[in-house]
Amino acid sequence: MFTKYLQEAFGAPLVIQITDDEKYLFAKPDAHGKPLEAFTAQGRENVKDIIACGFDASRTFIFLDSQYVGTMWPNIVKIQRAVTASQAKGIFGFVEADNIGKWSFPAVQAAPSFASSFPGILPQSPADVLPPATSETTAASAPAGQTPAEPAPAEESSSSSSSAAADAAGEGKKTSKKDAKKERKMKAIAARGGEPAGGGGG
């Protein structure tokens, strides 16, 4: 309902992504026999519930992933290229036994964050893209009309990450030494009955 309020308050266009493909790809083992069409039908029922909230039909675009890719595909491909398998594994906890659809799905879910995925539906300028309302993915944002940035070369990205990690480790060691020194000082003060080293006050 907060989203509905924002639409009413700002007259904002709204895109709602129904991820029936995600439900199918991430289904628990006991649901593996369930066809994609069953999840699509479930998604259509969800759409009815969303419509019942009273969104402005002239400013709202609702779609199911299995039924619409449209002009999202170029952004999906760019996001896929910008994210490594290692990063996806670290963020989502994927394992080699997972189907490849799981590995590629985050790019599909992130693509609607870019207004350029919906020319003719969302204004392409000058506002920024709509923030995604999902607990699973936080997509990068870019000014409307722009697409995700191309990834940096692997070597550069790797060295930058290593440098950042080394800096963080160095800071951690400095902090640990400082804390240990502070703790020793506090123990020394306590041993003297709460009087700072060097005698009592003036």
PDB file of C-alpha atoms in Angstrom:
ATOM      1  CA  MET A   1       0.000   0.000   0.000  1.00  0.00           C
ATOM      2  CA  PHE A   2       2.988   2.279   0.504  1.00  0.00           C
ATOM      3  CA  THR A   3       3.796   1.833  -3.181  1.00  0.00           C
ATOM      4  CA  LYS A   4       0.219   2.831  -4.036  1.00  0.00           C
ATOM      5  CA  TYR A   5       0.611   5.935  -1.867  1.00  0.00           C
ATOM      6  CA  LEU A   6       3.812   6.909  -3.684  1.00  0.00           C
ATOM      7  CA  GLN A   7       2.114   6.505  -7.030  1.00  0.00           C
ATOM      8  CA  GLU A   8      -0.781   8.712  -5.935  1.00  0.00           C
ATOM      9  CA  ALA A   9       1.423  11.317  -4.244  1.00  0.00           C
ATOM     10  CA  PHE A  10       3.883  11.725  -7.118  1.00  0.00           C
ATOM     11  CA  GLY A  11       1.855  10.552 -10.105  1.00  0.00           C
ATOM     12  CA  ALA A  12       4.644   8.057 -10.729  1.00  0.00           C
ATOM     13  CA  PRO A  13       4.537   5.269 -13.295  1.00  0.00           C
ATOM     14  CA  LEU A  14       4.888   1.804 -11.796  1.00  0.00           C
ATOM     15  CA  VAL A  15       6.309  -1.447 -13.136  1.00  0.00           C
ATOM     16  CA  ILE A  16       5.457  -4.665 -11.294  1.00  0.00           C
ATOM     17  CA  GLN A  17       7.435  -7.785 -12.138  1.00  0.00           C
ATOM     18  CA  ILE A  18       5.817 -11.155 -11.408  1.00  0.00           C
ATOM     19  CA  THR A  19       8.650 -13.667 -11.172  1.00  0.00           C
ATOM     20  CA  ASP A  20       6.874 -16.908 -12.061  1.00  0.00           C
ATOM     21  CA  ASP A  21      10.124 -18.155 -13.590  1.00  0.00           C
ATOM     22  CA  GLU A  22      11.921 -17.643 -10.277  1.00  0.00           C
ATOM     23  CA  LYS A  23       9.317 -19.726  -8.440  1.00  0.00           C
ATOM     24  CA  TYR A  24       9.846 -22.489 -10.981  1.00  0.00           C
ATOM     25  CA  LEU A  25      13.653 -22.379 -10.901  1.00  0.00           C
ATOM     26  CA  PHE A  26      13.896 -22.204  -7.096  1.00  0.00           C
ATOM     27  CA  ALA A  27      11.089 -24.666  -6.342  1.00  0.00           C
ATOM     28  CA  LYS A  28      11.793 -27.122  -3.534  1.00  0.00           C
ATOM     29  CA  PRO A  29      12.508 -30.740  -4.502  1.00  0.00           C
ATOM     30  CA  ASP A  30       8.947 -31.830  -3.681  1.00  0.00           C
ATOM     31  CA  ALA A  31       7.653 -29.384  -6.314  1.00  0.00           C
ATOM     32  CA  HIS A  32      10.005 -30.412  -9.139  1.00  0.00           C
ATOM     33  CA  GLY A  33       7.202 -32.207 -10.942  1.00  0.00           C
ATOM     34  CA  LYS A  34       5.211 -28.978 -11.097  1.00  0.00           C
ATOM     35  CA  PRO A  35       5.336 -27.468 -14.608  1.00  0.00           C
ATOM     36  CA  LEU A  36       6.221 -23.858 -15.323  1.00  0.00           C
ATOM     37  CA  GLU A  37       2.633 -23.278 -16.426  1.00  0.00           C
ATOM     38  CA  ALA A  38       1.443 -23.971 -12.867  1.00  0.00           C
ATOM     39  CA  PHE A  39       3.645 -21.205 -11.507  1.00  0.00           C
ATOM     40  CA  THR A  40       2.467 -18.887 -14.284  1.00  0.00           C
ATOM     41  CA  ALA A  41      -1.143 -19.562 -13.303  1.00  0.00           C
ATOM     42  CA  GLN A  42      -0.228 -18.787  -9.691  1.00  0.00           C
ATOM     43  CA  GLY A  43       1.369 -15.544 -10.878  1.00  0.00           C
ATOM     44  CA  ARG A  44      -1.838 -14.538 -12.657  1.00  0.00           C
ATOM     45  CA  GLU A  45      -3.744 -15.007  -9.398  1.00  0.00           C
ATOM     46  CA  ASN A  46      -1.178 -12.754  -7.703  1.00  0.00           C
ATOM     47  CA  VAL A  47      -1.819 -10.127 -10.378  1.00  0.00           C
ATOM     48  CA  LYS A  48      -5.520 -10.113  -9.461  1.00  0.00           C
ATOM     49  CA  ASP A  49      -4.613  -9.406  -5.835  1.00  0.00           C
ATOM     50  CA  ILE A  50      -2.318  -6.555  -6.913  1.00  0.00           C
ATOM     51  CA  ILE A  51      -4.972  -4.990  -9.151  1.00  0.00           C
ATOM     52  CA  ALA A  52      -7.417  -5.125  -6.237  1.00  0.00           C
ATOM     53  CA  CYS A  53      -5.136  -2.735  -4.329  1.00  0.00           C
ATOM     54  CA  GLY A  54      -6.360   0.030  -6.637  1.00  0.00           C
ATOM     55  CA  PHE A  55      -3.259   1.119  -8.543  1.00  0.00           C
ATOM     56  CA  ASP A  56      -3.761   3.660 -11.329  1.00  0.00           C
ATOM     57  CA  ALA A  57      -4.258   1.439 -14.386  1.00  0.00           C
ATOM     58  CA  SER A  58      -3.044   4.174 -16.740  1.00  0.00           C
ATOM     59  CA  ARG A  59       0.291   4.381 -14.900  1.00  0.00           C
ATOM     60  CA  THR A  60       0.871   0.726 -14.018  1.00  0.00           C
ATOM     61  CA  PHE A  61       2.505  -2.028 -16.079  1.00  0.00           C
ATOM     62  CA  ILE A  62       2.335  -5.563 -14.649  1.00  0.00           C
ATOM     63  CA  PHE A  63       4.073  -8.438 -16.401  1.00  0.00           C
ATOM     64  CA  LEU A  64       5.058 -12.061 -15.857  1.00  0.00           C
ATOM     65  CA  ASP A  65       8.652 -12.935 -16.683  1.00  0.00           C
ATOM     66  CA  SER A  66       7.618 -16.024 -18.640  1.00  0.00           C
ATOM     67  CA  GLN A  67       5.321 -13.930 -20.840  1.00  0.00           C
ATOM     68  CA  TYR A  68       7.434 -10.827 -21.342  1.00  0.00           C
ATOM     69  CA  VAL A  69      11.097 -10.177 -21.985  1.00  0.00           C
ATOM     70  CA  GLY A  70      10.591  -7.429 -24.504  1.00  0.00           C
ATOM     71  CA  THR A  71      13.185  -4.680 -24.455  1.00  0.00           C
ATOM     72  CA  MET A  72      14.632  -5.869 -21.126  1.00  0.00           C
ATOM     73  CA  TRP A  73      16.931  -8.338 -22.855  1.00  0.00           C
ATOM     74  CA  PRO A  74      19.820  -5.962 -23.702  1.00  0.00           C
ATOM     75  CA  ASN A  75      20.010  -4.886 -20.044  1.00  0.00           C
ATOM     76  CA  ILE A  76      19.773  -8.496 -18.865  1.00  0.00           C
ATOM     77  CA  VAL A  77      22.761  -9.408 -21.037  1.00  0.00           C
ATOM     78  CA  LYS A  78      24.794  -6.418 -19.808  1.00  0.00           C
ATOM     79  CA  ILE A  79      24.070  -7.266 -16.172  1.00  0.00           C
ATOM     80  CA  GLN A  80      25.032 -10.905 -16.782  1.00  0.00           C
ATOM     81  CA  ARG A  81      28.345  -9.797 -18.260  1.00  0.00           C
ATOM     82  CA  ALA A  82      29.019  -7.393 -15.381  1.00  0.00           C
ATOM     83  CA  VAL A  83      28.601 -10.025 -12.645  1.00  0.00           C
ATOM     84  CA  THR A  84      30.996 -12.947 -12.268  1.00  0.00           C
ATOM     85  CA  ALA A  85      29.990 -16.450 -11.199  1.00  0.00           C
ATOM     86  CA  SER A  86      32.153 -15.971  -8.116  1.00  0.00           C
ATOM     87  CA  GLN A  87      30.221 -12.845  -7.126  1.00  0.00           C
ATOM     88  CA  ALA A  88      26.858 -14.545  -7.704  1.00  0.00           C
ATOM     89  CA  LYS A  89      27.977 -17.509  -5.609  1.00  0.00           C
ATOM     90  CA  GLY A  90      29.136 -15.231  -2.794  1.00  0.00           C
ATOM     91  CA  ILE A  91      25.918 -13.182  -2.768  1.00  0.00           C
ATOM     92  CA  PHE A  92      23.312 -15.883  -3.290  1.00  0.00           C
ATOM     93  CA  GLY A  93      25.117 -18.997  -2.055  1.00  0.00           C
ATOM     94  CA  PHE A  94      24.747 -20.921  -5.317  1.00  0.00           C
ATOM     95  CA  VAL A  95      26.440 -24.311  -5.615  1.00  0.00           C
ATOM     96  CA  GLU A  96      27.485 -26.343  -8.647  1.00  0.00           C
ATOM     97  CA  ALA A  97      24.497 -28.656  -8.202  1.00  0.00           C
ATOM     98  CA  ASP A  98      22.084 -25.766  -8.776  1.00  0.00           C
ATOM     99  CA  ASN A  99      20.463 -25.431 -12.193  1.00  0.00           C
ATOM    100  CA  ILE A 100      21.967 -22.736 -14.419  1.00  0.00           C
ATOM    101  CA  GLY A 101      18.673 -20.863 -14.389  1.00  0.00           C
ATOM    102  CA  LYS A 102      19.293 -19.918 -10.756  1.00  0.00           C
ATOM    103  CA  TRP A 103      22.709 -18.489 -11.599  1.00  0.00           C
ATOM    104  CA  SER A 104      21.351 -16.271 -14.358  1.00  0.00           C
ATOM    105  CA  PHE A 105      18.079 -15.231 -12.732  1.00  0.00           C
ATOM    106  CA  PRO A 106      19.420 -12.276 -10.659  1.00  0.00           C
ATOM    107  CA  ALA A 107      20.114 -10.413 -13.907  1.00  0.00           C
ATOM    108  CA  VAL A 108      16.503 -10.937 -14.990  1.00  0.00           C
ATOM    109  CA  GLN A 109      15.232  -9.593 -11.690  1.00  0.00           C
ATOM    110  CA  ALA A 110      17.579  -6.604 -11.756  1.00  0.00           C
ATOM    111  CA  ALA A 111      16.829  -5.501 -15.322  1.00  0.00           C
ATOM    112  CA  PRO A 112      13.463  -3.829 -14.539  1.00  0.00           C
ATOM    113  CA  SER A 113      15.354  -1.413 -12.280  1.00  0.00           C
ATOM    114  CA  PHE A 114      16.453   0.419 -15.412  1.00  0.00           C
ATOM    115  CA  ALA A 115      13.934   2.647 -17.147  1.00  0.00           C
ATOM    116  CA  SER A 116      15.637   1.818 -20.450  1.00  0.00           C
ATOM    117  CA  SER A 117      14.169  -1.691 -20.108  1.00  0.00           C
ATOM    118  CA  PHE A 118      10.734  -0.193 -20.796  1.00  0.00           C
ATOM    119  CA  PRO A 119      10.864   2.427 -23.553  1.00  0.00           C
ATOM    120  CA  GLY A 120       7.378   3.622 -24.332  1.00  0.00           C
ATOM    121  CA  ILE A 121       6.174   2.520 -20.905  1.00  0.00           C
ATOM    122  CA  LEU A 122       8.420   4.421 -18.509  1.00  0.00           C
ATOM    123  CA  PRO A 123       9.658   7.969 -19.152  1.00  0.00           C
ATOM    124  CA  GLN A 124      13.271   7.771 -20.294  1.00  0.00           C
ATOM    125  CA  SER A 125      14.315  11.107 -18.780  1.00  0.00           C
ATOM    126  CA  PRO A 126      15.106  12.979 -16.642  1.00  0.00           C
ATOM    127  CA  ALA A 127      14.155  11.000 -13.487  1.00  0.00           C
ATOM    128  CA  ASP A 128      16.195   8.145 -12.094  1.00  0.00           C
ATOM    129  CA  VAL A 129      14.935   4.600 -12.309  1.00  0.00           C
ATOM    130  CA  LEU A 130      12.394   3.243  -9.857  1.00  0.00           C
ATOM    131  CA  PRO A 131      13.978   1.442  -6.898  1.00  0.00           C
ATOM    132  CA  PRO A 132      13.233  -2.294  -6.846  1.00  0.00           C
ATOM    133  CA  ALA A 133      10.923  -3.477  -4.071  1.00  0.00           C
ATOM    134  CA  THR A 134      12.391  -6.886  -3.337  1.00  0.00           C
ATOM    135  CA  SER A 135      14.147  -8.528  -0.427  1.00  0.00           C
ATOM    136  CA  GLU A 136      16.244 -10.761  -2.652  1.00  0.00           C
ATOM    137  CA  THR A 137      18.082  -8.420  -4.922  1.00  0.00           C
ATOM    138  CA  THR A 138      19.414  -4.919  -4.729  1.00  0.00           C
ATOM    139  CA  ALA A 139      20.007  -3.773  -8.257  1.00  0.00           C
ATOM    140  CA  ALA A 140      22.345  -0.980  -9.221  1.00  0.00           C
ATOM    141  CA  SER A 141      20.604   2.223 -10.193  1.00  0.00           C
ATOM    142  CA  ALA A 142      21.368   4.443 -13.150  1.00  0.00           C
ATOM    143  CA  PRO A 143      19.815   7.567 -14.614  1.00  0.00           C
ATOM    144  CA  ALA A 144      16.861   6.813 -16.842  1.00  0.00           C
ATOM    145  CA  GLY A 145      17.868   6.214 -20.422  1.00  0.00           C
ATOM    146  CA  GLN A 146      21.159   4.699 -19.351  1.00  0.00           C
ATOM    147  CA  THR A 147      22.036   1.033 -19.125  1.00  0.00           C
ATOM    148  CA  PRO A 148      24.276  -0.832 -16.679  1.00  0.00           C
ATOM    149  CA  ALA A 149      27.939   0.081 -16.888  1.00  0.00           C
ATOM    150  CA  GLU A 150      30.303  -2.304 -18.601  1.00  0.00           C
ATOM    151  CA  PRO A 151      32.452  -4.327 -16.167  1.00  0.00           C
ATOM    152  CA  ALA A 152      36.073  -3.424 -15.497  1.00  0.00           C
ATOM    153  CA  PRO A 153      38.733  -5.824 -16.853  1.00  0.00           C
ATOM    154  CA  ALA A 154      39.110  -8.853 -14.608  1.00  0.00           C
ATOM    155  CA  GLU A 155      42.738  -8.032 -13.761  1.00  0.00           C
ATOM    156  CA  GLU A 156      41.885  -4.505 -12.661  1.00  0.00           C
ATOM    157  CA  SER A 157      38.878  -5.621 -10.677  1.00  0.00           C
ATOM    158  CA  SER A 158      40.869  -8.378  -9.002  1.00  0.00           C
ATOM    159  CA  SER A 159      43.766  -6.121  -8.037  1.00  0.00           C
ATOM    160  CA  SER A 160      41.405  -3.473  -6.696  1.00  0.00           C
ATOM    161  CA  SER A 161      39.633  -6.066  -4.561  1.00  0.00           C
ATOM    162  CA  SER A 162      42.941  -7.417  -3.265  1.00  0.00           C
ATOM    163  CA  SER A 163      44.142  -3.921  -2.426  1.00  0.00           C
ATOM    164  CA  ALA A 164      40.911  -3.111  -0.612  1.00  0.00           C
ATOM    165  CA  ALA A 165      41.104  -6.359   1.335  1.00  0.00           C
ATOM    166  CA  ALA A 166      44.718  -5.673   2.313  1.00  0.00           C
ATOM    167  CA  ASP A 167      43.825  -2.164   3.485  1.00  0.00           C
ATOM    168  CA  ALA A 168      40.928  -3.506   5.519  1.00  0.00           C
ATOM    169  CA  ALA A 169      43.136  -6.158   7.098  1.00  0.00           C
ATOM    170  CA  GLY A 170      45.745  -3.548   7.979  1.00  0.00           C
ATOM    171  CA  GLU A 171      43.148  -1.341   9.615  1.00  0.00           C
ATOM    172  CA  GLY A 172      41.852  -4.336  11.538  1.00  0.00           C
ATOM    173  CA  LYS A 173      45.328  -5.101  12.941  1.00  0.00           C
ATOM    174  CA  LYS A 174      45.809  -1.463  13.983  1.00  0.00           C
ATOM    175  CA  THR A 175      42.470  -1.462  15.760  1.00  0.00           C
ATOM    176  CA  SER A 176      43.238  -4.752  17.532  1.00  0.00           C
ATOM    177  CA  LYS A 177      46.584  -3.475  18.822  1.00  0.00           C
ATOM    178  CA  LYS A 178      44.996  -0.233  19.983  1.00  0.00           C
ATOM    179  CA  ASP A 179      42.213  -2.099  21.793  1.00  0.00           C
ATOM    180  CA  ALA A 180      44.703  -4.448  23.466  1.00  0.00           C
ATOM    181  CA  LYS A 181      46.813  -1.507  24.638  1.00  0.00           C
ATOM    182  CA  LYS A 182      43.713   0.238  25.988  1.00  0.00           C
ATOM    183  CA  GLU A 183      42.660  -2.912  27.835  1.00  0.00           C
ATOM    184  CA  ARG A 184      46.102  -3.278  29.465  1.00  0.00           C
ATOM    185  CA  LYS A 185      45.958   0.344  30.566  1.00  0.00           C
ATOM    186  CA  MET A 186      42.496  -0.109  32.100  1.00  0.00           C
ATOM    187  CA  LYS A 187      43.683  -3.193  33.997  1.00  0.00           C
ATOM    188  CA  ALA A 188      46.675  -1.244  35.323  1.00  0.00           C
ATOM    189  CA  ILE A 189      44.385   1.550  36.511  1.00  0.00           C
ATOM    190  CA  ALA A 190      42.085  -0.949  38.197  1.00  0.00           C
ATOM    191  CA  ALA A 191      45.058  -2.566  39.950  1.00  0.00           C
ATOM    192  CA  ARG A 192      45.949   0.829  41.418  1.00  0.00           C
ATOM    193  CA  GLY A 193      42.465   1.221  42.822  1.00  0.00           C
ATOM    194  CA  GLY A 194      41.131   3.327  40.019  1.00  0.00           C
ATOM    195  CA  GLU A 195      43.960   5.894  40.158  1.00  0.00           C
ATOM    196  CA  PRO A 196      45.600   6.710  36.810  1.00  0.00           C
ATOM    197  CA  ALA A 197      49.274   5.798  36.444  1.00  0.00           C
ATOM    198  CA  GLY A 198      51.546   8.561  37.590  1.00  0.00           C
ATOM    199  CA  GLY A 199      49.827   9.387  40.875  1.00  0.00           C
ATOM    200  CA  GLY A 200      46.605  11.045  41.980  1.00  0.00           C
ATOM    201  CA  GLY A 201      45.117  14.190  40.642  1.00  0.00           C
ATOM    202  CA  GLY A 202      46.396  17.699  41.381  1.00  0.00           C
TER     203      GLY A 202
END
